[in-house]
Amino acid sequence: MTMTNTKSDNSRPVKIVAIGAGNRTAKYLHYILNNPDKAELVGVVELNDLRRQNVAKQAGLSSDRCFRTYEEFFSNPVEADAVMICTPENVHFKPCMLALEHGYHILLEKPIAQTLQECKTIADEARKRGKIVAVCHVLRYHPYFVKMKELVKSGRLGRVISITHRASVGIDRSGHSYVRGIWSRVDDTNPMLLSKCCHDVDFLIWLTDSRCRKLASFGSLSWFIDKNAPEGAAARCIDCKAEASCPFSAVNLYKVRHEWIANFDVPEGKTIDDVIDCELREGRYGRCVFHCDNDVVDHQVLAMELENDITINMSMDLFTLDDCRATHISLTEAEIEGDERVITVKHFRSGKKEIYDYSDVDGLPFHAGADLRVVEDFIEGISNPDHKVLTHIDDSIESHRICYEAELSRLGKL
Ligand SMILES: NC(=O)c1ccc[n+]([C@@H]2O[C@H](COP(=O)([O-])OP(=O)(O)OC[C@H]3O[C@@H](n4cnc5c(N)ncnc54)[C@H](O)[C@@H]3O)[C@@H](O)[C@H]2O)c1
């Protein structure tokens, strides 16, 4: 069955089906449920029963609109304008191609897919079928990053010559997602630079309005490996003699601090503490960071020369307490410095400073509202043929190309 999508006006809400009902879908669903005049969730596809039922309950979906797998959904699709694909990236390519074949527009989580060729194939198919594929590069919608772009674009600070950008991943996020978690193995997902920092590379390319001419990258997995385990370390933190002083302790992160637990499902009759205890005893998140099966890097640097001669120095650092992005931009008339909270412009001739303080925005939910603006922009793109979405797949291919080439360079294969 092929859907015919004729929506090109604001006469009714855009009908959307969610594929994957985890952390990201929860953000986009917040927008949909709070803007019933603009969007309506008309179906959900999710392997996990609890999550599927939870979304169905929130959106008031009957059982014939709930599917376990995307194969089930596409063999008996629901009439809709669009799908949001918020599954892990090893479940992006196939549902994307099927969605395009069935005539849906797509709001697609990053990274687009698992190889550059797959990314290009989706973009080509979308173009051929006249469908929007918007990639969720939320920084383009975040007030702090929008201000940086505005300052550079204004031209009043001269021309950009070089940029230094540091993505501090933070040890908590690193241990949770890239050592113990579902982004810890390249074959299951992508090289870490792409999984974690395609947003950063996308931001830098968007900021400079250019493409990369040459790059070189270095990095490795050097700390989170067996041989670095403390003396007598156990396979699980709950059994470990070194737990009390280990900065990567799962007991401390989940049980004591109650951080990074948003994705732990709590079945009826259980409490979050029951779930944490069970995870520490049996789950992937209770494992010692030195005794996991991770193979993604734990530090990487990337140097780029762009087609407009700008040079960019970027590093992805996991060993930081903070989890933030810092950017320094050298222009011909001034320099811009930002730490994701405050942007300072220092003018060379006058020595004057301009300060833009986003400290009150930092830490606001939904990436300071950016997650909600991504959906809004996508919906506007579907409703209004003259509206070009800010994160169209054609614009995302470049950041993905850079990350894949960085991985080849790191491995000495470029
Ligand atoms: N834009 C951003 O800022 C941002 C932030 C975090 C994650 N992401 C990306 O979003 C995507 C999802 O991440 P998440 O944090 O929501 O993960 P998640 O694990 O919370 O959610 C993914 C859901 O997909 C479901 N799923 C997996 N395979 C499925 C299948 N075959 N059929 C149906 N459902 C399936 C899982 O059960 C899970 O509930 C990833 O690509 C990730 O890289 C983007």
XYZ file of C-alpha atoms and ligand atoms in Angstrom:
458
model
C 0.000 0.000 0.000
C 1.394 3.402 -0.935
C 0.435 6.554 0.916
C -0.406 9.617 -1.093
C 0.689 12.667 0.720
C -0.983 15.774 -0.605
C -0.566 17.997 2.431
C 0.648 21.437 1.432
C -1.477 23.807 3.496
C -2.333 24.578 7.098
C -5.918 23.295 6.944
C -5.241 20.351 9.264
C -2.481 19.128 11.555
C 0.422 17.215 10.022
C -0.052 13.516 10.752
C 3.059 11.803 12.048
C 4.058 8.237 12.942
C 6.882 7.729 15.466
C 9.365 4.958 14.665
C 11.301 4.292 17.865
C 9.805 5.567 21.109
C 12.794 6.275 23.323
C 14.499 9.389 24.598
C 14.371 11.468 21.378
C 10.780 10.676 20.519
C 9.760 11.814 24.009
C 11.117 15.305 23.186
C 9.393 15.564 19.812
C 6.185 14.115 21.228
C 6.136 16.932 23.766
C 5.858 19.401 20.875
C 3.225 17.343 19.055
C 1.002 16.886 22.102
C 1.224 20.575 22.974
C 0.457 21.789 19.451
C -2.601 19.787 18.348
C -3.466 22.402 15.721
C -0.129 21.788 13.989
C 0.668 18.111 14.484
C -0.945 14.832 15.433
C 0.686 11.528 16.323
C -1.242 8.851 14.443
C 0.931 5.789 15.020
C 3.861 4.357 16.955
C 6.407 1.669 16.123
C 8.517 0.379 19.008
C 10.051 -2.972 19.998
C 9.808 -2.279 23.712
C 6.254 -2.980 24.987
C 6.400 -0.504 27.871
C 7.588 2.377 25.700
C 5.134 1.625 22.909
C 2.220 1.435 25.351
C 3.343 4.590 27.088
C 3.379 6.614 23.850
C 0.083 5.080 22.732
C -1.482 6.140 26.037
C -0.143 9.685 25.830
C -1.317 10.158 22.236
C -4.568 8.191 22.614
C -3.687 5.622 19.921
C -5.807 2.536 19.364
C -4.044 -0.841 19.115
C -4.312 -0.945 15.291
C -2.020 2.115 15.230
C 0.696 0.482 17.341
C 3.390 -1.695 15.780
C 6.307 -3.646 17.180
C 8.632 -3.449 14.168
C 8.917 -1.125 11.197
C 8.478 -4.138 8.873
C 5.016 -4.712 10.416
C 4.186 -1.039 10.058
C 5.244 -0.714 6.398
C 3.348 -3.849 5.434
C 0.186 -2.297 6.840
C 0.880 1.447 7.026
C -1.184 4.140 8.719
C -2.274 7.115 6.634
C 0.083 9.938 7.562
C 2.176 12.762 6.103
C 5.407 11.914 7.833
C 7.370 9.575 10.034
C 9.936 10.495 12.680
C 12.746 7.958 12.733
C 14.223 7.995 16.232
C 15.679 4.507 16.408
C 19.421 3.941 16.913
C 21.408 4.579 13.741
C 21.693 0.908 12.751
C 17.910 1.116 12.272
C 17.810 4.247 10.070
C 18.614 3.245 6.503
C 15.983 0.567 5.895
C 13.028 2.379 7.518
C 14.070 5.581 5.716
C 14.052 3.933 2.311
C 10.732 2.234 3.038
C 9.237 5.503 4.294
C 10.258 7.308 1.081
C 8.887 4.463 -1.009
C 5.560 4.844 0.819
C 5.466 8.614 0.272
C 6.227 9.924 3.763
C 8.326 12.955 4.640
C 10.918 12.090 7.299
C 12.178 13.735 10.458
C 15.366 11.736 10.905
C 17.588 11.532 13.940
C 21.299 11.922 13.424
C 23.522 10.269 12.282
C 21.692 9.719 9.004
C 22.868 6.117 8.530
C 25.926 3.898 8.896
C 27.941 4.627 5.734
C 28.374 7.693 3.542
C 26.895 5.750 0.620
C 23.725 5.012 2.633
C 23.448 8.704 3.556
C 23.715 9.705 -0.105
C 21.246 7.027 -1.198
C 18.601 8.389 1.214
C 19.248 11.972 0.028
C 19.017 10.947 -3.660
C 15.801 9.013 -3.077
C 14.242 11.932 -1.169
C 15.113 14.314 -4.010
C 13.724 11.917 -6.619
C 10.451 11.558 -4.721
C 10.167 15.227 -3.730
C 10.099 14.419 -0.009
C 11.645 16.305 2.887
C 14.205 14.502 5.005
C 15.110 16.811 7.900
C 18.044 15.711 10.051
C 17.805 16.645 13.736
C 20.858 18.900 14.046
C 19.488 20.717 17.052
C 22.383 23.190 17.439
C 21.130 25.084 14.394
C 18.013 25.899 16.435
C 19.734 26.661 19.739
C 19.792 30.387 20.685
C 23.482 30.405 21.686
C 24.654 28.777 18.423
C 22.233 30.880 16.376
C 23.852 33.992 17.905
C 27.336 32.765 16.915
C 26.111 32.259 13.363
C 24.489 35.698 13.335
C 27.695 37.382 14.565
C 29.817 35.706 11.886
C 27.282 36.243 9.111
C 26.843 39.945 9.888
C 30.263 40.646 8.345
C 30.895 43.472 10.844
C 33.703 41.484 12.520
C 35.527 40.835 9.255
C 36.300 37.517 7.632
C 36.766 34.245 9.504
C 40.380 33.027 9.346
C 40.469 30.112 11.786
C 38.433 28.301 14.444
C 39.288 26.163 17.453
C 36.421 24.046 18.742
C 36.382 21.701 21.698
C 33.597 19.198 22.332
C 33.846 18.136 25.970
C 31.825 14.963 26.249
C 32.191 14.548 30.032
C 33.052 11.369 31.889
C 29.476 10.569 32.930
C 28.051 10.744 29.420
C 31.118 8.943 28.057
C 30.862 6.018 30.463
C 27.103 5.765 30.033
C 26.824 6.041 26.237
C 30.220 5.319 24.670
C 31.710 2.693 27.001
C 28.816 0.788 28.595
C 26.002 1.984 26.372
C 24.577 1.467 22.916
C 27.074 3.770 21.166
C 30.137 1.864 22.333
C 30.780 -0.276 19.234
C 31.495 1.097 15.762
C 29.816 -1.753 13.889
C 26.617 -1.404 15.912
C 26.422 2.340 15.365
C 29.090 4.579 13.806
C 32.548 5.975 14.532
C 32.195 8.033 17.716
C 33.115 11.324 16.024
C 29.982 10.910 13.913
C 27.722 9.565 16.682
C 28.645 12.284 19.161
C 30.117 15.155 17.177
C 28.316 15.290 13.838
C 26.419 18.175 15.519
C 29.716 19.963 16.125
C 30.991 19.407 12.592
C 27.616 20.400 11.167
C 27.687 23.600 13.269
C 31.200 24.484 12.033
C 30.264 23.914 8.396
C 27.022 25.882 8.817
C 28.917 28.685 10.582
C 31.531 29.011 7.848
C 29.213 28.341 4.935
C 31.796 26.158 3.257
C 32.962 22.619 2.567
C 36.018 20.739 3.724
C 38.932 20.604 1.243
C 41.439 18.620 3.311
C 41.460 16.928 6.692
C 43.571 14.869 9.048
C 42.467 13.116 12.199
C 44.101 11.223 15.059
C 42.771 9.370 18.061
C 42.389 5.986 19.686
C 40.833 3.980 22.481
C 43.535 4.220 25.084
C 41.991 4.246 28.582
C 38.783 2.187 28.691
C 40.493 -1.159 28.082
C 41.190 -4.191 30.313
C 44.828 -3.445 31.042
C 43.984 -0.120 32.716
C 41.594 -1.619 35.296
C 42.616 -0.853 38.875
C 44.206 -3.677 40.865
C 41.537 -6.247 41.726
C 38.743 -4.543 39.716
C 35.631 -6.714 39.404
C 33.524 -7.180 36.281
C 30.740 -5.146 37.951
C 31.008 -1.991 40.057
C 28.783 -3.408 42.821
C 31.356 -6.166 43.436
C 34.429 -3.971 43.043
C 37.004 -3.155 45.720
C 38.070 -0.052 43.775
C 34.512 1.315 43.462
C 34.765 3.894 46.259
C 37.511 5.841 44.499
C 36.713 5.109 40.844
C 35.577 8.205 38.857
C 33.610 5.944 36.491
C 31.647 4.023 39.150
C 28.194 2.940 37.962
C 27.084 2.700 41.604
C 27.954 6.343 42.153
C 26.468 7.537 38.844
C 23.133 5.714 38.915
C 22.450 4.662 42.506
C 23.955 7.539 44.480
C 23.625 10.510 42.115
C 20.586 9.225 40.180
C 22.012 10.625 36.951
C 21.682 9.195 33.409
C 18.688 7.071 34.446
C 16.073 8.707 32.231
C 16.204 5.794 29.800
C 15.763 3.068 32.413
C 12.248 1.648 31.995
C 10.301 1.178 35.220
C 7.749 -1.647 34.866
C 4.512 -1.463 36.817
C 4.965 -2.548 40.429
C 8.677 -1.638 40.451
C 10.502 1.524 41.499
C 13.392 3.252 39.741
C 15.650 2.056 42.579
C 14.630 -1.567 41.890
C 15.499 -1.028 38.232
C 18.887 0.541 39.072
C 19.739 -2.338 41.430
C 18.853 -4.854 38.744
C 20.883 -2.933 36.127
C 23.911 -2.855 38.437
C 23.647 -6.602 39.029
C 22.777 -7.807 35.527
C 22.523 -5.016 32.954
C 25.016 -3.482 30.553
C 25.175 -0.291 32.630
C 26.499 -2.079 35.746
C 29.694 -3.192 33.999
C 33.194 -1.986 34.856
C 34.295 0.544 32.207
C 37.569 -1.352 31.855
C 35.823 -4.657 31.203
C 33.258 -3.796 28.519
C 33.185 -4.734 24.826
C 33.590 -1.112 23.645
C 35.738 -0.299 20.638
C 34.996 3.380 19.855
C 37.767 5.916 20.538
C 38.100 7.787 23.830
C 39.836 10.837 22.346
C 40.078 12.236 18.839
C 41.276 15.387 17.113
C 40.359 16.665 13.681
C 42.103 19.333 11.590
C 40.357 20.735 8.538
C 41.061 23.184 5.742
C 37.899 24.505 4.142
C 37.315 25.501 0.532
C 37.246 29.168 1.624
C 40.714 28.743 3.261
C 39.434 28.762 6.861
C 41.289 26.278 9.069
C 39.503 24.446 11.880
C 40.988 22.611 14.808
C 38.545 20.419 16.652
C 38.905 18.008 19.544
C 36.525 15.523 21.110
C 37.510 15.090 24.759
C 35.808 12.502 26.944
C 37.866 13.166 30.065
C 36.171 16.320 31.320
C 33.863 16.916 34.255
C 31.731 19.295 32.260
C 29.757 18.325 29.202
C 29.827 21.340 26.860
C 31.168 22.935 23.696
C 33.745 25.730 23.544
C 34.494 27.657 20.367
C 37.057 30.308 19.512
C 36.676 32.102 16.183
C 39.456 34.319 14.807
C 38.162 36.927 12.396
C 40.072 39.763 10.753
C 38.533 42.515 12.947
C 37.770 40.650 16.176
C 37.739 37.343 17.958
C 34.698 35.500 19.282
C 34.937 33.219 22.270
C 32.135 31.072 23.646
C 31.719 28.332 26.233
C 28.056 27.515 25.517
C 27.034 29.991 28.218
C 28.652 33.337 27.421
C 29.776 34.668 24.028
C 32.443 37.371 24.159
C 33.400 39.430 21.123
C 36.732 41.259 21.480
C 37.334 44.013 18.928
C 40.981 44.393 17.878
C 41.136 48.120 17.118
C 39.056 49.493 19.983
C 39.721 46.763 22.550
C 35.985 46.881 23.285
C 34.067 43.800 24.330
C 30.521 42.721 23.517
C 29.050 40.136 25.823
C 26.051 37.903 25.139
C 25.094 35.920 28.199
C 23.127 32.696 27.638
C 23.789 31.288 31.120
C 20.077 31.297 31.913
C 19.393 29.312 28.725
C 22.094 26.700 29.412
C 20.502 23.584 30.853
C 16.934 24.530 29.923
C 14.939 21.487 28.857
C 14.746 20.262 25.255
C 18.234 21.645 24.408
C 16.941 25.106 25.356
C 13.850 24.583 23.210
C 15.858 23.582 20.117
C 14.323 20.083 20.075
C 10.882 21.646 19.794
C 11.925 24.084 17.052
C 13.293 21.171 14.979
C 9.809 19.627 14.817
C 8.160 22.990 14.249
C 10.453 23.717 11.297
C 9.838 20.260 9.828
C 6.078 20.695 10.122
C 6.277 24.120 8.501
C 8.307 22.567 5.660
C 5.523 20.037 5.023
C 2.700 22.577 5.290
C 4.311 25.335 3.278
C 6.040 24.402 0.014
C 7.978 27.706 0.060
C 9.549 26.951 3.444
C 13.019 25.391 3.375
C 13.861 23.470 6.523
C 17.085 24.502 8.231
C 18.526 21.003 8.523
C 17.735 19.476 5.165
C 19.539 16.180 4.465
C 21.385 17.745 1.509
C 23.067 20.116 3.984
C 23.879 17.297 6.429
C 25.756 15.102 4.003
C 28.887 17.277 4.281
C 29.270 16.844 8.055
C 28.743 13.114 7.660
C 31.323 12.944 4.828
C 33.831 14.755 7.048
C 33.264 12.386 9.988
C 33.577 9.268 7.828
C 36.755 10.632 6.203
C 38.108 11.579 9.646
C 37.692 7.952 10.694
C 39.565 6.784 7.579
C 42.298 9.321 8.281
C 42.537 8.217 11.933
C 42.950 4.623 10.771
C 45.563 5.658 8.188
C 43.248 4.649 5.341
C 42.539 8.017 3.707
N 19.569 15.164 18.022
C 20.124 14.920 19.188
O 20.536 15.832 19.896
C 20.254 13.503 19.674
C 20.524 13.239 21.020
C 20.608 11.903 21.432
C 20.443 10.882 20.505
N 20.204 11.186 19.195
C 20.011 10.127 18.179
O 18.644 9.713 18.231
C 18.525 8.330 17.896
C 17.785 7.618 19.014
O 18.435 7.884 20.233
P 17.658 7.771 21.625
O 18.527 8.430 22.633
O 16.257 8.234 21.488
O 17.708 6.186 21.832
P 16.706 5.302 22.708
O 17.426 4.021 22.920
O 16.227 6.069 23.874
O 15.455 5.092 21.729
C 15.520 4.307 20.582
C 14.284 3.408 20.572
O 14.267 2.689 19.341
C 13.718 1.409 19.628
N 14.074 0.485 18.553
C 15.267 -0.050 18.285
N 15.201 -0.841 17.214
C 13.915 -0.817 16.781
C 13.218 -1.438 15.725
N 13.831 -2.281 14.876
N 11.889 -1.198 15.573
C 11.266 -0.370 16.445
N 11.879 0.251 17.482
C 13.192 0.038 17.646
C 14.337 1.036 20.962
O 13.616 0.018 21.617
C 14.308 2.373 21.693
O 13.162 2.536 22.483
C 19.954 7.834 17.652
O 20.231 7.853 16.285
C 20.813 8.869 18.381
O 22.109 9.001 17.850
C 20.097 12.462 18.790
